[in-house]
Structure formats: C-alpha cells, structure tokens
mmCIF file of C-alpha atoms in Angstrom:
data_model
loop_
_atom_site.group_PDB
_atom_site.id
_atom_site.type_symbol
_atom_site.label_atom_id
_atom_site.label_comp_id
_atom_site.label_asym_id
_atom_site.label_seq_id
_atom_site.Cartn_x
_atom_site.Cartn_y
_atom_site.Cartn_z
ATOM 1 C CA MET C 1 -15.443 -18.373 14.950
ATOM 2 C CA ASN C 2 -15.628 -15.468 12.543
ATOM 3 C CA THR C 3 -18.740 -13.389 13.266
ATOM 4 C CA GLY C 4 -19.910 -9.932 12.486
ATOM 5 C CA ARG C 5 -20.747 -8.020 9.396
ATOM 6 C CA SER C 6 -18.836 -7.108 6.281
ATOM 7 C CA ILE C 7 -17.722 -3.492 6.578
ATOM 8 C CA ARG C 8 -14.998 -1.297 5.238
ATOM 9 C CA ALA C 9 -11.626 -1.634 6.915
ATOM 10 C CA PRO C 10 -11.079 2.055 7.800
ATOM 11 C CA MET C 11 -7.722 3.684 7.367
ATOM 12 C CA GLN C 12 -6.108 6.923 8.353
ATOM 13 C CA ARG C 13 -6.625 8.911 5.186
ATOM 14 C CA THR C 14 -5.654 12.286 3.874
ATOM 15 C CA PRO C 15 -7.957 14.007 1.387
ATOM 16 C CA ALA C 16 -6.768 13.683 -2.179
ATOM 17 C CA SER C 17 -7.447 17.304 -2.940
ATOM 18 C CA GLY C 18 -7.346 20.534 -1.029
ATOM 19 C CA GLN C 19 -3.886 19.799 0.304
ATOM 20 C CA CYS C 20 -1.483 22.588 0.979
ATOM 21 C CA PRO C 21 0.846 22.817 -2.014
ATOM 22 C CA ALA C 22 4.549 22.186 -1.720
ATOM 23 C CA THR C 23 6.282 24.861 0.292
ATOM 24 C CA SER C 24 9.380 24.868 -1.872
ATOM 25 C CA ARG C 25 8.984 26.469 -5.267
ATOM 26 C CA THR C 26 11.118 26.499 -8.337
ATOM 27 C CA THR C 27 10.759 28.677 -11.346
ATOM 28 C CA GLY C 28 9.307 27.258 -14.511
ATOM 29 C CA GLY C 29 7.552 24.118 -13.327
ATOM 30 C CA VAL C 30 6.248 21.939 -10.559
ATOM 31 C CA SER C 31 6.804 18.246 -9.849
ATOM 32 C CA ILE C 32 3.927 16.124 -8.590
ATOM 33 C CA VAL C 33 4.100 12.371 -8.166
ATOM 34 C CA VAL C 34 1.035 11.135 -10.016
ATOM 35 C CA ARG C 35 1.434 7.375 -10.139
ATOM 36 C CA ALA C 36 3.688 4.548 -11.170
ATOM 37 C CA ARG C 37 2.846 2.239 -14.053
ATOM 38 C CA GLU C 38 4.665 -0.793 -12.789
ATOM 39 C CA SER C 39 2.809 -4.077 -13.105
ATOM 40 C CA ARG C 40 1.299 -5.133 -9.814
ATOM 41 C CA ALA C 41 0.848 -8.670 -8.627
ATOM 42 C CA HIS C 42 -2.618 -10.107 -9.021
ATOM 43 C CA GLY C 43 -4.517 -9.518 -5.822
ATOM 44 C CA LYS C 44 -2.463 -6.454 -4.901
ATOM 45 C CA GLY C 45 -2.914 -2.778 -5.576
ATOM 46 C CA ARG C 46 -6.180 -1.081 -4.670
ATOM 47 C CA GLN C 47 -7.682 -3.711 -2.403
ATOM 48 C CA SER C 48 -11.089 -2.380 -1.527
ATOM 49 C CA THR C 49 -12.828 -3.621 1.597
ATOM 50 C CA SER C 50 -16.019 -1.673 1.060
ATOM 51 C CA GLY C 51 -19.349 -3.208 1.848
ATOM 52 C CA SER C 52 -20.737 -2.823 -1.651
ATOM 53 C CA THR C 53 -22.776 -5.615 -3.201
ATOM 54 C CA MET C 54 -20.508 -8.350 -4.491
ATOM 55 C CA PRO C 55 -20.954 -9.821 -7.988
ATOM 56 C CA GLN C 56 -23.021 -12.998 -8.059
ATOM 57 C CA GLY C 57 -20.864 -16.066 -7.670
ATOM 58 C CA LYS C 58 -17.968 -14.224 -6.023
ATOM 59 C CA ALA C 59 -16.773 -15.492 -2.666
ATOM 60 C CA THR C 60 -17.577 -13.175 0.229
ATOM 61 C CA TYR C 61 -15.933 -13.095 3.611
ATOM 62 C CA VAL C 62 -17.629 -11.808 6.749
ATOM 63 C CA ALA C 63 -15.280 -9.669 8.803
ATOM 64 C CA SER C 64 -15.556 -9.094 12.516
ATOM 65 C CA GLU C 65 -16.221 -5.475 13.396
ATOM 66 C CA ALA C 66 -14.019 -5.928 16.450
ATOM 67 C CA ASP C 67 -11.087 -7.020 14.261
ATOM 68 C CA LEU C 68 -11.396 -3.961 12.029
ATOM 69 C CA ALA C 69 -11.780 -1.633 15.014
ATOM 70 C CA TRP C 70 -8.637 -3.144 16.565
ATOM 71 C CA LEU C 71 -6.698 -2.676 13.332
ATOM 72 C CA LEU C 72 -7.831 0.932 12.972
ATOM 73 C CA SER C 73 -6.735 1.759 16.508
ATOM 74 C CA LYS C 74 -3.293 0.261 15.898
ATOM 75 C CA GLN C 75 -2.918 2.067 12.573
ATOM 76 C CA ARG C 76 -3.846 5.381 14.158
ATOM 77 C CA ALA C 77 -1.364 4.828 16.980
ATOM 78 C CA LEU C 78 1.443 3.897 14.564
ATOM 79 C CA HIS C 79 0.722 6.882 12.317
ATOM 80 C CA ALA C 80 0.611 9.287 15.282
ATOM 81 C CA ARG C 81 3.890 8.005 16.654
ATOM 82 C CA SER C 82 5.609 8.301 13.272
ATOM 83 C CA ALA C 83 4.262 11.817 12.762
ATOM 84 C CA GLU C 84 5.351 12.982 16.198
ATOM 85 C CA ASN C 85 8.732 11.242 16.163
ATOM 86 C CA PRO C 86 10.004 10.552 12.604
ATOM 87 C CA GLY C 87 13.210 9.034 13.950
ATOM 88 C CA TYR C 88 11.478 6.468 16.134
ATOM 89 C CA THR C 89 12.757 2.918 15.612
ATOM 90 C CA TYR C 90 10.175 0.142 15.641
ATOM 91 C CA ARG C 91 11.495 -3.112 17.059
ATOM 92 C CA LYS C 92 8.413 -5.227 17.785
ATOM 93 C CA LEU C 93 6.112 -5.017 14.801
ATOM 94 C CA TRP C 94 5.992 -8.752 14.266
ATOM 95 C CA GLY C 95 3.442 -9.139 17.043
ATOM 96 C CA LEU C 96 1.105 -6.798 15.190
ATOM 97 C CA VAL C 97 1.716 -8.392 11.784
ATOM 98 C CA THR C 98 0.950 -11.896 13.044
ATOM 99 C CA ASP C 99 -1.925 -10.938 15.324
ATOM 100 C CA PRO C 100 -4.990 -13.051 14.453
ATOM 101 C CA ALA C 101 -7.132 -9.912 14.086
ATOM 102 C CA ASN C 102 -4.705 -8.461 11.549
ATOM 103 C CA LEU C 103 -4.550 -11.710 9.599
ATOM 104 C CA ARG C 104 -8.341 -11.843 9.433
ATOM 105 C CA ALA C 105 -8.454 -8.222 8.239
ATOM 106 C CA ALA C 106 -5.774 -9.054 5.664
ATOM 107 C CA PHE C 107 -7.794 -11.993 4.383
ATOM 108 C CA LEU C 108 -10.773 -9.664 4.019
ATOM 109 C CA ARG C 109 -8.707 -7.352 1.786
ATOM 110 C CA VAL C 110 -7.653 -10.270 -0.386
ATOM 111 C CA ALA C 111 -11.163 -11.745 -0.552
ATOM 112 C CA ARG C 112 -12.618 -8.396 -1.629
ATOM 113 C CA ASN C 113 -10.077 -7.909 -4.389
ATOM 114 C CA ARG C 114 -10.960 -8.576 -8.011
ATOM 115 C CA GLY C 115 -8.252 -11.249 -8.253
ATOM 116 C CA SER C 116 -9.744 -13.419 -5.517
ATOM 117 C CA ARG C 117 -11.122 -15.817 -8.126
ATOM 118 C CA THR C 118 -7.667 -16.418 -9.628
ATOM 119 C CA GLY C 119 -5.178 -18.809 -8.092
ATOM 120 C CA GLY C 120 -1.410 -18.702 -7.986
ATOM 121 C CA VAL C 121 0.949 -21.548 -8.791
ATOM 122 C CA ASP C 122 -1.031 -23.803 -6.458
ATOM 123 C CA ARG C 123 -4.293 -22.831 -8.274
ATOM 124 C CA MET C 124 -5.917 -22.271 -4.876
ATOM 125 C CA THR C 125 -8.581 -19.533 -4.922
ATOM 126 C CA VAL C 126 -10.176 -17.594 -2.075
ATOM 127 C CA ARG C 127 -13.404 -19.547 -2.523
ATOM 128 C CA GLN C 128 -11.537 -22.831 -2.086
ATOM 129 C CA VAL C 129 -9.821 -21.523 1.048
ATOM 130 C CA MET C 130 -13.186 -20.491 2.480
ATOM 131 C CA ALA C 131 -14.641 -23.912 1.676
ATOM 132 C CA LYS C 132 -11.877 -25.579 3.685
ATOM 133 C CA GLY C 133 -12.180 -23.096 6.547
ATOM 134 C CA VAL C 134 -10.686 -19.618 6.880
ATOM 135 C CA ASP C 135 -9.906 -19.990 10.584
ATOM 136 C CA THR C 136 -7.953 -23.187 9.960
ATOM 137 C CA PHE C 137 -6.118 -21.571 7.053
ATOM 138 C CA LEU C 138 -5.147 -18.470 9.048
ATOM 139 C CA SER C 139 -4.200 -20.483 12.132
ATOM 140 C CA GLY C 140 -1.784 -22.566 10.090
ATOM 141 C CA LEU C 141 -0.372 -19.477 8.383
ATOM 142 C CA ARG C 142 0.160 -17.731 11.712
ATOM 143 C CA SER C 143 1.975 -20.781 13.080
ATOM 144 C CA GLU C 144 4.328 -20.708 10.082
ATOM 145 C CA LEU C 145 4.975 -16.998 10.501
ATOM 146 C CA ARG C 146 5.627 -17.234 14.236
ATOM 147 C CA ALA C 147 7.858 -20.290 13.857
ATOM 148 C CA GLY C 148 9.850 -18.747 11.016
ATOM 149 C CA THR C 149 9.018 -21.582 8.634
ATOM 150 C CA TYR C 150 6.934 -19.558 6.213
ATOM 151 C CA GLY C 151 8.358 -19.028 2.746
ATOM 152 C CA PRO C 152 6.728 -17.357 -0.266
ATOM 153 C CA SER C 153 5.831 -19.495 -3.250
ATOM 154 C CA PRO C 154 6.889 -18.730 -6.827
ATOM 155 C CA VAL C 155 4.706 -16.194 -8.585
ATOM 156 C CA ARG C 156 2.546 -17.447 -11.418
ATOM 157 C CA ARG C 157 3.425 -15.408 -14.497
ATOM 158 C CA VAL C 158 0.902 -14.642 -17.215
ATOM 159 C CA LEU C 159 0.903 -12.256 -20.170
ATOM 160 C CA ILE C 160 -2.058 -9.968 -20.703
ATOM 161 C CA PRO C 161 -2.648 -7.808 -23.790
ATOM 162 C CA LYS C 162 -1.963 -4.082 -23.587
ATOM 163 C CA ALA C 163 -4.943 -1.877 -24.351
ATOM 164 C CA GLY C 164 -4.722 -0.275 -27.751
ATOM 165 C CA GLN C 165 -1.491 -2.069 -28.644
ATOM 166 C CA PRO C 166 -2.063 -5.123 -30.857
ATOM 167 C CA ARG C 167 0.332 -8.011 -30.233
ATOM 168 C CA ALA C 168 1.758 -6.198 -27.214
ATOM 169 C CA PHE C 169 1.615 -7.849 -23.808
ATOM 170 C CA ARG C 170 2.670 -7.041 -20.298
ATOM 171 C CA PRO C 171 3.642 -9.611 -17.657
ATOM 172 C CA LEU C 172 1.461 -10.066 -14.614
ATOM 173 C CA GLY C 173 2.567 -11.850 -11.470
ATOM 174 C CA ILE C 174 -0.085 -13.797 -9.534
ATOM 175 C CA PRO C 175 0.931 -14.790 -5.987
ATOM 176 C CA THR C 176 -0.787 -17.542 -4.054
ATOM 177 C CA VAL C 177 -3.629 -16.644 -1.701
ATOM 178 C CA LYS C 178 -1.367 -17.358 1.264
ATOM 179 C CA ASP C 179 1.278 -14.943 -0.003
ATOM 180 C CA ARG C 180 -1.351 -12.283 -0.701
ATOM 181 C CA VAL C 181 -2.608 -12.522 2.870
ATOM 182 C CA VAL C 182 0.919 -12.122 4.232
ATOM 183 C CA GLN C 183 1.527 -9.135 1.964
ATOM 184 C CA ALA C 184 -1.747 -7.531 3.069
ATOM 185 C CA ALA C 185 -0.975 -8.179 6.743
ATOM 186 C CA ILE C 186 2.414 -6.485 6.448
ATOM 187 C CA LYS C 187 0.897 -3.627 4.468
ATOM 188 C CA ASN C 188 -1.731 -3.070 7.161
ATOM 189 C CA ILE C 189 0.997 -2.377 9.713
ATOM 190 C CA LEU C 190 3.709 -0.664 7.659
ATOM 191 C CA GLU C 191 1.462 1.630 5.617
ATOM 192 C CA PRO C 192 0.476 4.025 8.439
ATOM 193 C CA ILE C 193 4.137 4.272 9.487
ATOM 194 C CA PHE C 194 5.377 5.313 6.057
ATOM 195 C CA GLU C 195 2.310 7.440 5.327
ATOM 196 C CA ALA C 196 3.445 9.917 7.972
ATOM 197 C CA ASP C 197 6.629 10.607 6.001
ATOM 198 C CA PHE C 198 5.226 11.111 2.495
ATOM 199 C CA TYR C 199 5.045 14.530 0.925
ATOM 200 C CA PRO C 200 1.532 15.969 0.461
ATOM 201 C CA ILE C 201 2.152 16.101 -3.293
ATOM 202 C CA SER C 202 2.774 12.352 -3.549
ATOM 203 C CA HIS C 203 -0.289 10.562 -4.918
ATOM 204 C CA GLY C 204 1.035 7.228 -6.212
ATOM 205 C CA PHE C 205 -0.379 4.035 -4.667
ATOM 206 C CA ARG C 206 -1.458 5.673 -1.421
ATOM 207 C CA PRO C 207 -4.733 5.171 0.460
ATOM 208 C CA GLY C 208 -7.294 7.770 -0.464
ATOM 209 C CA ARG C 209 -5.094 9.156 -3.264
ATOM 210 C CA SER C 210 -5.511 8.975 -7.015
ATOM 211 C CA VAL C 211 -4.753 10.694 -10.297
ATOM 212 C CA HIS C 212 -7.684 13.008 -9.617
ATOM 213 C CA GLY C 213 -5.912 14.460 -6.585
ATOM 214 C CA ALA C 214 -2.752 14.986 -8.609
ATOM 215 C CA MET C 215 -4.728 16.757 -11.319
ATOM 216 C CA ALA C 216 -6.283 19.032 -8.711
ATOM 217 C CA HIS C 217 -2.769 19.996 -7.586
ATOM 218 C CA LEU C 218 -1.737 20.713 -11.151
ATOM 219 C CA ARG C 219 -4.768 22.848 -11.829
ATOM 220 C CA ARG C 220 -4.063 24.874 -8.708
ATOM 221 C CA TRP C 221 -0.442 25.473 -9.599
ATOM 222 C CA LEU C 222 -1.135 26.312 -13.225
ATOM 223 C CA GLU C 223 -3.800 28.892 -12.470
ATOM 224 C CA PRO C 224 -2.614 32.480 -13.053
ATOM 225 C CA TRP C 225 -1.959 34.466 -9.924
ATOM 226 C CA ARG C 226 -3.384 37.922 -9.345
ATOM 227 C CA ALA C 227 -2.562 40.359 -12.113
ATOM 228 C CA LYS C 228 0.394 42.601 -11.511
ATOM 229 C CA LYS C 229 0.545 46.265 -12.367
ATOM 230 C CA GLY C 230 -0.202 46.698 -16.028
ATOM 231 C CA GLY C 231 -2.771 43.901 -16.087
ATOM 232 C CA VAL C 232 -0.281 41.086 -16.750
ATOM 233 C CA SER C 233 -1.083 37.846 -14.914
ATOM 234 C CA ASP C 234 1.728 35.924 -13.255
ATOM 235 C CA ILE C 235 1.757 32.226 -14.172
ATOM 236 C CA PRO C 236 4.265 30.620 -11.757
ATOM 237 C CA TYR C 237 4.446 27.251 -13.503
ATOM 238 C CA GLN C 238 4.104 26.755 -17.219
ATOM 239 C CA TRP C 239 4.902 23.104 -17.877
ATOM 240 C CA VAL C 240 4.331 19.600 -16.512
ATOM 241 C CA ILE C 241 6.601 16.580 -16.960
ATOM 242 C CA GLU C 242 5.016 13.142 -17.274
ATOM 243 C CA GLY C 243 7.404 10.195 -17.137
ATOM 244 C CA ASP C 244 7.625 6.490 -16.507
ATOM 245 C CA ILE C 245 10.453 4.393 -15.038
ATOM 246 C CA LYS C 246 10.411 1.170 -17.022
ATOM 247 C CA GLY C 247 10.631 -1.953 -14.877
ATOM 248 C CA CYS C 248 11.462 0.058 -11.772
ATOM 249 C CA PHE C 249 10.586 -2.717 -9.350
ATOM 250 C CA GLY C 250 11.046 -5.676 -11.655
ATOM 251 C CA ALA C 251 14.495 -5.183 -13.139
ATOM 252 C CA PRO C 252 17.381 -7.155 -11.584
ATOM 253 C CA GLY C 253 20.227 -5.472 -9.752
ATOM 254 C CA GLN C 254 17.994 -3.105 -7.816
ATOM 255 C CA ALA C 255 19.946 -3.368 -4.572
ATOM 256 C CA TRP C 256 19.178 0.260 -3.768
ATOM 257 C CA ARG C 257 15.603 -0.700 -2.961
ATOM 258 C CA PHE C 258 16.748 -2.870 -0.087
ATOM 259 C CA GLN C 259 19.255 -0.298 1.083
ATOM 260 C CA ARG C 260 16.361 2.092 1.623
ATOM 261 C CA VAL C 261 15.068 -0.184 4.390
ATOM 262 C CA GLN C 262 18.469 -1.296 5.571
ATOM 263 C CA PHE C 263 18.834 -2.589 9.134
ATOM 264 C CA PRO C 264 20.608 -0.661 10.488
ATOM 265 C CA PRO C 265 21.355 2.138 7.994
ATOM 266 C CA ARG C 266 24.938 2.661 6.923
ATOM 267 C CA GLN C 267 27.001 5.442 8.397
ATOM 268 C CA GLY C 268 25.753 8.740 7.030
ATOM 269 C CA GLU C 269 22.620 7.181 5.497
ATOM 270 C CA ARG C 270 19.048 7.203 6.690
ATOM 271 C CA ALA C 271 16.851 4.182 6.317
ATOM 272 C CA ALA C 272 13.447 4.574 4.734
ATOM 273 C CA PRO C 273 11.829 6.754 7.400
ATOM 274 C CA PRO C 274 11.047 6.032 10.052
ATOM 275 C CA GLY C 275 13.645 3.384 11.013
ATOM 276 C CA ILE C 276 12.343 -0.131 11.323
ATOM 277 C CA GLU C 277 14.497 -2.847 12.830
ATOM 278 C CA PRO C 278 14.061 -6.589 12.237
ATOM 279 C CA CYS C 279 10.738 -7.862 13.527
ATOM 280 C CA ALA C 280 10.959 -9.497 16.928
ATOM 281 C CA HIS C 281 8.815 -12.501 17.765
ATOM 282 C CA GLY C 282 6.481 -11.584 20.577
ATOM 283 C CA GLY C 283 5.173 -8.240 21.705
ATOM 284 C CA ASP C 284 4.568 -5.107 19.734
ATOM 285 C CA ASP C 285 5.324 -1.407 19.877
ATOM 286 C CA MET C 286 1.886 -0.662 21.270
ATOM 287 C CA GLY C 287 2.765 -2.332 24.558
ATOM 288 C CA GLU C 288 1.001 -5.649 24.008
ATOM 289 C CA ALA C 289 2.276 -9.196 23.959
#
C-alpha cells in the first residue's frame, strides 16, 4: 500500500552559481557548457517532484516519505563513493534500479512531469495507470525487469511547431509510461555516480543547474580584473562561443556514445567514469540483497 505525503524527491545538488571557476585558463576566451538543444522524449528532462499545487484535473501520486528517504541515502552513498574513488567499478546496481522503493520514486517523477497526461504508442496515461493500480503496475514491471523479459516499446513520434519559425517543426519522441518509469529508475541510480565526475563549469541537463548558473560563470570571467599600473584593466576573456550540435543524440551511426560506457573499456580507453559493469541480478553495491 502506498502511503505518505507528496514531497520533493531530494537529490545531492551543487549550487548553480558561486562555483569555483575552472582551474585551467587559456588566453582569449573561456568555454562553459551551457546546455544542449537536443529534443527530449516526452516525460523526460526536468522532472520535478516538488510538492507544489498540481493543476486541476492532473493526476497526482502520493509518495512514501520512507521511499524518498531511502533513495536519497543511496544516492548520497553512490555519489560519495564515486567522488572518493573515481575508478571504482560498480557491479551490482541492478538491485538498486529494480528496488520497489526506487520504482515508486521513479513513478512519482513521471507522474509529476508535464507529459504525464500524454500517452505513448499504447495511449496509456499516468491517470489510467493510477486508475488500474500503481502497485500492480510497478509489481508487474519489476517482475519483467528481474526476469529479463522487459523490452522498450517504440516511441510515438509527433511534430511540434518551432517558436518563431512558421512552417518549421521539430520531432518529439513520446515513450510509454512504462518506459518512462524505467528511464527514471535508472536515472535515479546512475545520476549521482556520474555527477561526481562532471566539471564544475558543466551546466547542461544536471540537477540544480541551469542557464542562469552558466551566465553567472560568464559574468565572473568577463569582469575586468584589478587595474594594472597605468590604470589599464586586465580583461582575461573577451569572447564567448555559443554552438549547437545538430541531432547529436538522434543521428544514426553514433557508435561512440556506446563506447563511452563500454563494458569493459578497450585497451588504453577509459569508460565513462566511473566504470560500470553489466548489472547483476540480485544485490547491490551498498551491501544489500
């Protein structure tokens, strides 16, 4: 039975501003990762779990405070281990991904997202899942994941107009609710591991980060330093480059993306830090079964 109150699923966060700037400097400019403009699947992206008032008619899901506290403790432990030992290899993350508490927290993220009222290829919405029973839905999903029978469904593809560009559209992929929950469950566990390895100047699609933090970095680096003799101020960086990689994660032939999380890495290469080996069924890296 799912009991408790709807609260924010806390996360190990780093302030968006006030970070120490990059230690390495180059003359003429500074590079700061602001964001990526790649289309994100419906139900993904910034999935808020705040306890703000929900719009009338939108399905709400009551999360257990114990589930969110459990998830936070695991995320903190994973982040601490990755920060202390960047080369640590995780071998038993599947137990954490498929833990019922994590699946319930993942469903909360999906239910709180703006796309919860839109279905995938099966046209199933979060409200319909809740009407049939969330516990039954998650129990069946966990059984599929543990048995290795789960498989993602095709993504429903729609075209939405681009703002300020008449007759221009961009594709949007809408996964099923089941696939969104699996994605959120994996994200809950992998995010704190990879967060420990990001540079402080990286602001794209990270918890607690935004364009505002990137702009704060830019303002700091573009401010003139103390005036030298003769009253001439020293401006270390004088330009900013803004770019976009078209179809970075949607274009075919992007085998390099999978090589970054290769198991195991090739000779002389390093997998996306820290190393993560194939998920084992049963147990986890926090010493639990």
